Short mmCIF file of C-alpha atoms in Angstrom, two decimals:
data_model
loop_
_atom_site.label_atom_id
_atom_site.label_comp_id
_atom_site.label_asym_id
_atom_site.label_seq_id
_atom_site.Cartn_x
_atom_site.Cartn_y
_atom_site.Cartn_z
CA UNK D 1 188.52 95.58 110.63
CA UNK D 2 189.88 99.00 109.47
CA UNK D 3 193.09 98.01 110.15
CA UNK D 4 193.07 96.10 106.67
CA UNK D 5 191.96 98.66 104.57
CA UNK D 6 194.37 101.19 106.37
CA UNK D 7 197.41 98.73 105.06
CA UNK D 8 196.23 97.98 101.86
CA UNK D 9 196.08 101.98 101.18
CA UNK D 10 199.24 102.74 102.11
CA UNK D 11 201.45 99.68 100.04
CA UNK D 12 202.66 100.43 96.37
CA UNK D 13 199.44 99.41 94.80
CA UNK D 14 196.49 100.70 95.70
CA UNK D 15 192.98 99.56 94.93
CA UNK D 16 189.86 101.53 94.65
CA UNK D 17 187.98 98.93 96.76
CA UNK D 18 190.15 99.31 99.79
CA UNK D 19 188.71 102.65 99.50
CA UNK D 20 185.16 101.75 99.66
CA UNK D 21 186.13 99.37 102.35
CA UNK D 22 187.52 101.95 104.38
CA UNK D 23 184.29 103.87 104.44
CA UNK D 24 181.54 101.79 104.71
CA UNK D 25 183.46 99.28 107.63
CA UNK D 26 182.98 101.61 110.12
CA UNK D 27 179.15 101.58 109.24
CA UNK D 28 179.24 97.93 108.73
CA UNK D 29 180.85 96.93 112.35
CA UNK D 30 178.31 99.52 114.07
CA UNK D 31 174.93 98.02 112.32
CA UNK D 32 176.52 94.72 113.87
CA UNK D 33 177.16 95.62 117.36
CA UNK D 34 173.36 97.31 117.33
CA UNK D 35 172.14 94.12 116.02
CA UNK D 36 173.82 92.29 118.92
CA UNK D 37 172.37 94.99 121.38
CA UNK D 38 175.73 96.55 121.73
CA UNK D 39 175.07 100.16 120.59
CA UNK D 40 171.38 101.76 120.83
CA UNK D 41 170.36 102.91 117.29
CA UNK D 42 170.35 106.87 118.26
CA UNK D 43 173.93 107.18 117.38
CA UNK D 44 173.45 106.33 114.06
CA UNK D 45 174.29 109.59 112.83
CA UNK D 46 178.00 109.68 114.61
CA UNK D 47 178.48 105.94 112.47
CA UNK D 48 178.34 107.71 109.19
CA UNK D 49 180.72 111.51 111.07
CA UNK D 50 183.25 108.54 112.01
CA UNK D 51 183.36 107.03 108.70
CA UNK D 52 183.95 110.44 106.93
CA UNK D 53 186.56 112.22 109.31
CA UNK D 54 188.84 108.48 109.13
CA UNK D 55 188.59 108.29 105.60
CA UNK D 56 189.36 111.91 104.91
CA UNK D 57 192.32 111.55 107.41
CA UNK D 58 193.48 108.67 105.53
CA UNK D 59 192.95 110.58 102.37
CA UNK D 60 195.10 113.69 103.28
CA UNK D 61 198.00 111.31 104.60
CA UNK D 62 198.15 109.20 101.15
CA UNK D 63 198.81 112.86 99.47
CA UNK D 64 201.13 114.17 101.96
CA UNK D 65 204.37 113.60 99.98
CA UNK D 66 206.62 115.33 102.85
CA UNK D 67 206.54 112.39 104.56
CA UNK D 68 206.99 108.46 103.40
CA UNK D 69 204.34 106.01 103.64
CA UNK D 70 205.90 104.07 106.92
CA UNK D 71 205.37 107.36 108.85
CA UNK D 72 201.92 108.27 106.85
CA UNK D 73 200.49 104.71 107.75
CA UNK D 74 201.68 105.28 111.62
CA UNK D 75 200.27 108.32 111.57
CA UNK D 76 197.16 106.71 110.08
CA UNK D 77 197.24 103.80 112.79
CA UNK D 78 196.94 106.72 115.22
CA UNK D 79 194.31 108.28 114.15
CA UNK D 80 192.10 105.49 114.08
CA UNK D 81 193.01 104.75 117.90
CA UNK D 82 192.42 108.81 118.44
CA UNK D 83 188.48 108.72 116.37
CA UNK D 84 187.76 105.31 117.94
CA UNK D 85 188.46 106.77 121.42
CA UNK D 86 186.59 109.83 120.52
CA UNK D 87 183.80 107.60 119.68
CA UNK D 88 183.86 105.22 122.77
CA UNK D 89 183.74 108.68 124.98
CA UNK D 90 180.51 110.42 122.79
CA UNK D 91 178.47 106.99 122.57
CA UNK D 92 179.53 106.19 126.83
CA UNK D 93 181.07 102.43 125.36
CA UNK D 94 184.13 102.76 127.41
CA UNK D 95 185.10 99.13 128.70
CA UNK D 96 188.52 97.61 129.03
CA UNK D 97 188.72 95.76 126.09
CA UNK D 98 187.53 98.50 123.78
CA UNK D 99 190.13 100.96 125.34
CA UNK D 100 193.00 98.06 124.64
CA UNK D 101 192.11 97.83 120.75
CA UNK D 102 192.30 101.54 120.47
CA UNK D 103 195.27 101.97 122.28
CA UNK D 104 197.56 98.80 122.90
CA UNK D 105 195.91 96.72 120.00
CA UNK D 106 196.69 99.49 117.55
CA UNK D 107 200.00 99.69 118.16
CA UNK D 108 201.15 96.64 118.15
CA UNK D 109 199.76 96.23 114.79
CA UNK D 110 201.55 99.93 113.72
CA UNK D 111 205.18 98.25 115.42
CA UNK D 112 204.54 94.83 113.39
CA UNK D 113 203.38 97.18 110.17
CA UNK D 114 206.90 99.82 110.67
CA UNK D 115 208.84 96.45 110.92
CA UNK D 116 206.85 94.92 107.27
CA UNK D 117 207.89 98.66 105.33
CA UNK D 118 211.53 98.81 106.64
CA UNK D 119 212.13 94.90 105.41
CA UNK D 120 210.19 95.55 101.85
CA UNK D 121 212.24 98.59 101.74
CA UNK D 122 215.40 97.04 102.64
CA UNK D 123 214.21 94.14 100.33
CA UNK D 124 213.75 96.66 97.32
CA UNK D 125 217.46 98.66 97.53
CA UNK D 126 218.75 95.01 97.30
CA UNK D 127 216.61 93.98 94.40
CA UNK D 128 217.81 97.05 92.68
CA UNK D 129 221.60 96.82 93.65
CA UNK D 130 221.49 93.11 92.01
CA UNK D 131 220.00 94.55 88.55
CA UNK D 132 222.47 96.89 88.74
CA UNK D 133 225.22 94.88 89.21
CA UNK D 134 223.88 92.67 86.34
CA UNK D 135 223.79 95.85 83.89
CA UNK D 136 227.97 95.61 84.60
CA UNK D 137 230.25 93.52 82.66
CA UNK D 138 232.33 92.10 85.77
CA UNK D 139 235.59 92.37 83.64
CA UNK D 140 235.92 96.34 82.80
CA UNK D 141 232.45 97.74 84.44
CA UNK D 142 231.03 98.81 81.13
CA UNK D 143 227.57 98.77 80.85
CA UNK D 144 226.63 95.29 78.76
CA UNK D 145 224.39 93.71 76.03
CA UNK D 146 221.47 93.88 78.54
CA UNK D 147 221.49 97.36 79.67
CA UNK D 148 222.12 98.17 76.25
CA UNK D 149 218.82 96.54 75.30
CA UNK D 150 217.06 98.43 77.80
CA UNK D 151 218.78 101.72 76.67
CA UNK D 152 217.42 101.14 73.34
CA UNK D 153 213.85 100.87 74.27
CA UNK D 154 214.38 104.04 76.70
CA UNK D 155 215.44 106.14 73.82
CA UNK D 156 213.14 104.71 71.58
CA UNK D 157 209.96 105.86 73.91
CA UNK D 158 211.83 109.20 74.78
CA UNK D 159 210.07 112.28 72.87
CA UNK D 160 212.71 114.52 73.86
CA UNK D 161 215.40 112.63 71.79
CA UNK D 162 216.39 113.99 68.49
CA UNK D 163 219.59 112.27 67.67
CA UNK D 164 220.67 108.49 68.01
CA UNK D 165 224.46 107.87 67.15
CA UNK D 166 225.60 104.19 67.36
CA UNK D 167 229.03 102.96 67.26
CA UNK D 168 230.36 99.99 66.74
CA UNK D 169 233.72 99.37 67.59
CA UNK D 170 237.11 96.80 68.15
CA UNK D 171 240.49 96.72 69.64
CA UNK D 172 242.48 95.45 66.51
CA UNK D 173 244.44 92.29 66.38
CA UNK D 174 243.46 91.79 69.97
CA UNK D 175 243.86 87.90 69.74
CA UNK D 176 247.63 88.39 68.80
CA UNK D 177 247.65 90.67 72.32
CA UNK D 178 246.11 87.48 73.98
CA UNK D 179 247.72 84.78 72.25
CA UNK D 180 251.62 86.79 72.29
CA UNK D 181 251.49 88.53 75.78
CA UNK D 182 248.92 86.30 77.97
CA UNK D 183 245.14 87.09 79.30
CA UNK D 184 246.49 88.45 82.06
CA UNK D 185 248.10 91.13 79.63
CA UNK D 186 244.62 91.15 77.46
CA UNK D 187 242.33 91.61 80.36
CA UNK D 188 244.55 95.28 81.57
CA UNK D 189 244.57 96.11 77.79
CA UNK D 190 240.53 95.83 77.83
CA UNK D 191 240.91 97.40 81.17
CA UNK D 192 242.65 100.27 80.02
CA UNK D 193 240.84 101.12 76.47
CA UNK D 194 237.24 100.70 78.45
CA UNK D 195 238.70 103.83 80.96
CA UNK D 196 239.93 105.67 78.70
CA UNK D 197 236.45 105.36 76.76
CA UNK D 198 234.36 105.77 79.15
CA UNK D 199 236.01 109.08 80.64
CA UNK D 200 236.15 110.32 77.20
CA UNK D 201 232.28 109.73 76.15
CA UNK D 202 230.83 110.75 79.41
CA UNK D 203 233.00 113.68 79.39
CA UNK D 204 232.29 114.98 76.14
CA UNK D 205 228.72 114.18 76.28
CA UNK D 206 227.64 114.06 79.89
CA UNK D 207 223.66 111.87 80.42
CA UNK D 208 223.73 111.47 76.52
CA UNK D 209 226.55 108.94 75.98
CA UNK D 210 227.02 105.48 76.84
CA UNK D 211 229.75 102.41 76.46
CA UNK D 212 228.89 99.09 76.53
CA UNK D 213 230.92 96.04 76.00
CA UNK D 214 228.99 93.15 73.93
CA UNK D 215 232.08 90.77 74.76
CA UNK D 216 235.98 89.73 74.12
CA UNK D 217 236.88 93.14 71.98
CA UNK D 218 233.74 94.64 70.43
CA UNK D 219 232.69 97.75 72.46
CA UNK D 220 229.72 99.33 71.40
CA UNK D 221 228.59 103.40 72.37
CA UNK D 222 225.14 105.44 71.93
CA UNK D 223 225.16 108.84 71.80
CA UNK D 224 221.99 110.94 71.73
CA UNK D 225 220.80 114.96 70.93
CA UNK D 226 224.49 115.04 69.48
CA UNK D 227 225.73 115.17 66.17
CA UNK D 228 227.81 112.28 64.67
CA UNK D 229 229.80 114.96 63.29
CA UNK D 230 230.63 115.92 66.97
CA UNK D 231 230.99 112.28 67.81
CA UNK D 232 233.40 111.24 65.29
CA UNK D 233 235.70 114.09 65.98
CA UNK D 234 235.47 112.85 69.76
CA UNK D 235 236.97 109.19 68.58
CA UNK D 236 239.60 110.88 66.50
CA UNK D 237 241.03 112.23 69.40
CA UNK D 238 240.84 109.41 71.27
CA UNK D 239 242.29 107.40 67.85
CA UNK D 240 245.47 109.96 68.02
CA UNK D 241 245.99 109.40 72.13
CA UNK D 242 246.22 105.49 71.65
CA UNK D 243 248.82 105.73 69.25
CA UNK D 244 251.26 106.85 72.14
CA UNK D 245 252.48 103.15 73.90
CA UNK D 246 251.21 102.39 76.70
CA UNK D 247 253.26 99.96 79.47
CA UNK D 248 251.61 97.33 81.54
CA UNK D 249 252.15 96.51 84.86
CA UNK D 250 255.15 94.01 83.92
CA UNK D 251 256.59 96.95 81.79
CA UNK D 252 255.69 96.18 78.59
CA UNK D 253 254.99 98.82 75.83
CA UNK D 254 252.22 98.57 73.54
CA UNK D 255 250.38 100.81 71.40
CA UNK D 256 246.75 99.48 70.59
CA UNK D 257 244.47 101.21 67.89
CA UNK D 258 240.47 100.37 67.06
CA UNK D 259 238.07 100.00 63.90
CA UNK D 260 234.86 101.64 64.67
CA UNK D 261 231.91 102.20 62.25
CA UNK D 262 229.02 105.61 63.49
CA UNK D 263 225.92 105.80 62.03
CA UNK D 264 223.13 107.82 62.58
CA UNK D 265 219.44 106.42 63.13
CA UNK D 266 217.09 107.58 60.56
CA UNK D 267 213.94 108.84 61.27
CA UNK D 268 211.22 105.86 62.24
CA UNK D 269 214.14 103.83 62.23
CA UNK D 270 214.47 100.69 64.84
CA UNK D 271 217.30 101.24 66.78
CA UNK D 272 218.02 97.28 66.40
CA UNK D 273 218.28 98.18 62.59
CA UNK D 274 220.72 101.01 63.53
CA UNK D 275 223.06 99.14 65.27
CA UNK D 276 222.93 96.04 62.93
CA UNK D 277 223.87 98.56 60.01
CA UNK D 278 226.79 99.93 62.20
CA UNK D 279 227.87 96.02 62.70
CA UNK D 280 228.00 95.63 58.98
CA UNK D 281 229.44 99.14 58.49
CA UNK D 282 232.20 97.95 60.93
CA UNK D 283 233.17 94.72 59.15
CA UNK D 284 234.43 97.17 55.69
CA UNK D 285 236.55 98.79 58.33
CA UNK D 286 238.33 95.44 59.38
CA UNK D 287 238.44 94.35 55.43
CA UNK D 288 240.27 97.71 54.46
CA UNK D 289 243.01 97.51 57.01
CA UNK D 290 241.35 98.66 60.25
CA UNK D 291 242.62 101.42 62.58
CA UNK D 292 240.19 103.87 61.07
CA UNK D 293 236.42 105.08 61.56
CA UNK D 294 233.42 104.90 58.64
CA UNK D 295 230.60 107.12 59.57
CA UNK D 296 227.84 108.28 57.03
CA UNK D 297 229.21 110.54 55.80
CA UNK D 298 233.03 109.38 55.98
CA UNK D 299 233.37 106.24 54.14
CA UNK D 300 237.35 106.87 52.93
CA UNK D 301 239.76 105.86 55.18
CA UNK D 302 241.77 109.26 55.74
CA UNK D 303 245.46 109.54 54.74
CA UNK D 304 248.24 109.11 56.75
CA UNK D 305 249.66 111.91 58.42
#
C-alpha cells in the first residue's frame, strides 16, 4: 500500500495528502494484520519507528537535487524493501510471501515505475521540441506572431527590464520582387534579409533582441535594457550594407532596402499598445517614400548622402 504514496511523491505534482498517506499506512496495514491475529499487539511501538524512518527517508530523497527523481524513487523503492525486511526480522514474521513483496514484489514495481519516468520524460523533450518548432516560421526560421506574443507577456512580468524597443519593419516593393523575378526569387530574398537580421540583432544585443516575422514582408524586432538610440544606429548600418546588390542563386543582382518605424514603450505602457503605435508609425514611412527609419525621436527622413 506504500507503494502508492511512494509514486505519487516523486511525479511533478505533489500533494500534501500523499504525505499523510505515507505515514499513517504503515500504522494502518499493522492495526489490520493485529486485528486478523497476524501481529501480537506488543510491537506496537516499532509500527509508529517504521512509519517515521520511511517517511523521513522519503523526505531526504525528494530534496536530494544531485540526483533525478527516476533514481530518487528507486532508491525510495529500496528502502521500503530494506525497513520492511528489517521489520519482518525484529517482529519474527518471516514467511515466503512476505520476503517476495519486499524483495521480488518491490522491484518489479521499481522496473515497471523506471520504465513510466523514462517514457514521460521522453514524452516531455518531444512535447517541447513540437512548441518549439511551432515558435519558427518554416520559411526563414524567425521566431513568429506566437512566440512574439509570449515574448510580450515575458517582458511584461520581468522586473529586471528597463527598456522595451519595438520595431516594425518591411522589405520595400517586395511584391514587384515576387511578381518580376518569381517566389522562388522572393522566398531567397526573405531568406537572405531574415540572416542578415538576425546575425545583426543577436549580435549587437546578445539575450535582449529578437526578430520575428508576422508574415509575407513585415518583420518585426524587440529589443530590451537597450536604448533606441543604440538600436536605430544598429539598423542604419544594416540600411547602408543592403544598399550593396546582392546576386541570387540564378545570378541575378538586386539591391533591396526596408521602412522600419522604433518606438520606445512608455512607462505602464501595454506592450500591445507599443507595437500597434510602431505599426502606425511605420505606415508614414511607406507614405513618405520608404527606405528610411522614424523613431521617437527621428521623425525626418535624413538627407541623401
Amino acid at each position: 500500500m506504500q507503494v502508492v504514496s511512494v509514486t505519487m511523491l516523486f511525479r511533478d505534482k505533489v500533494y500534501k495528502i500523499w504525505w499523510a498517506l505515507l505515514a499513517i499506512t504503515p500504522l494502518f496495514v499493522n492495526v489490520v494484520e493485529y486485528l486478523m491475529g497476524i501481529l501480537p499487539l506488543k510491537d506496537w511501538w516499532y509500527w509508529i519507528v517504521e512509519s517515521i524512518v520511511f517517511t523521513t527517508i522519503c523526505l531526504a530523497l525528494t530534496r536530494w537535487r544531485k540526483i533525478s527523481k527516476r533514481i530518487s524513487y528507486f532508491y525510495a523503492i529500496a528502502s521500503l524493501g530494506i525497513v520492511e525486511l528489517v521489520s519482518l526480522a525484529i517482529t519474527r514474521s518471516f514467511s515466503p510471501v512476505s520476503i517476495t513483496a519486499a524483495t521480488l514484489g518491490l522491484f518489479v514495481i521499481a522496473i515497471f515505475e523506471d520504465q513510466r519516468f523514462y517514457s514521460e520524460k521522453k514524452n516531455e523533450q518531444k512535447i517541447k521540441l513540437l512548441e518549439k518548432e511551432s515558435e519558427r516560421d518554416d520559411l526563414t526560421g524567425l521566431l513568429n506572431y506566437r512566440a512574439l506574443s509570449q515574448e510580450i507577456n515575458r517582458l511584461a512580468n520581468n522586473n529586471e527590464i528597463y527598456n522595451i524597443v519595438i520595431g516594425a519593419l518591411d522589405i520595400d516593393h517586395f511584391k514587384k520582387i515576387n511578381d518580376t523575378y518569381g517566389h522562388f526569387v522572393g522566398n531567397e530574398v526573405l531568406n537572405y534579409f531574415s540572416t542578415v537580421f538576425r546575425e545583426q540583432i543577436h549580435s549587437a544585443f546578445p539575450k535582449h533582441g529578437y526578430v520575428y516575422r508576422f508574415g509575407g514582408e513585415e518583420f518585426t524586432i524587440v529589443v530590451s535594457n537597450h536604448s533606441l538610440e543604440e538600436v536605430y544606429q544598429l539598423l542604419q548600418s544594416i540600411e547602408k550594407f543592403f544598399n550593396k546588390s546582392i546576386v541570387t542563386k540564378e545570378g541575378l543582382k538586386l539591391i533591396i532596402s526596408f521602412s522600419c518605424s522604433l518606438t520606445d514603450r512608455l512607462n505602464d505602457e501595454l506592450l500591445d499598445t507599443t507595437l500597434k503605435r510602431a505599426d502606425k508609425m511605420l505606415y508614414s514611412v511607406k507614405n513618405n517614400g520608404r527606405g528610411w527609419i522614424v523613431t521617437d525621436q527621428h521623425r525626418k527622413r535624413p538627407p541623401k548622402d
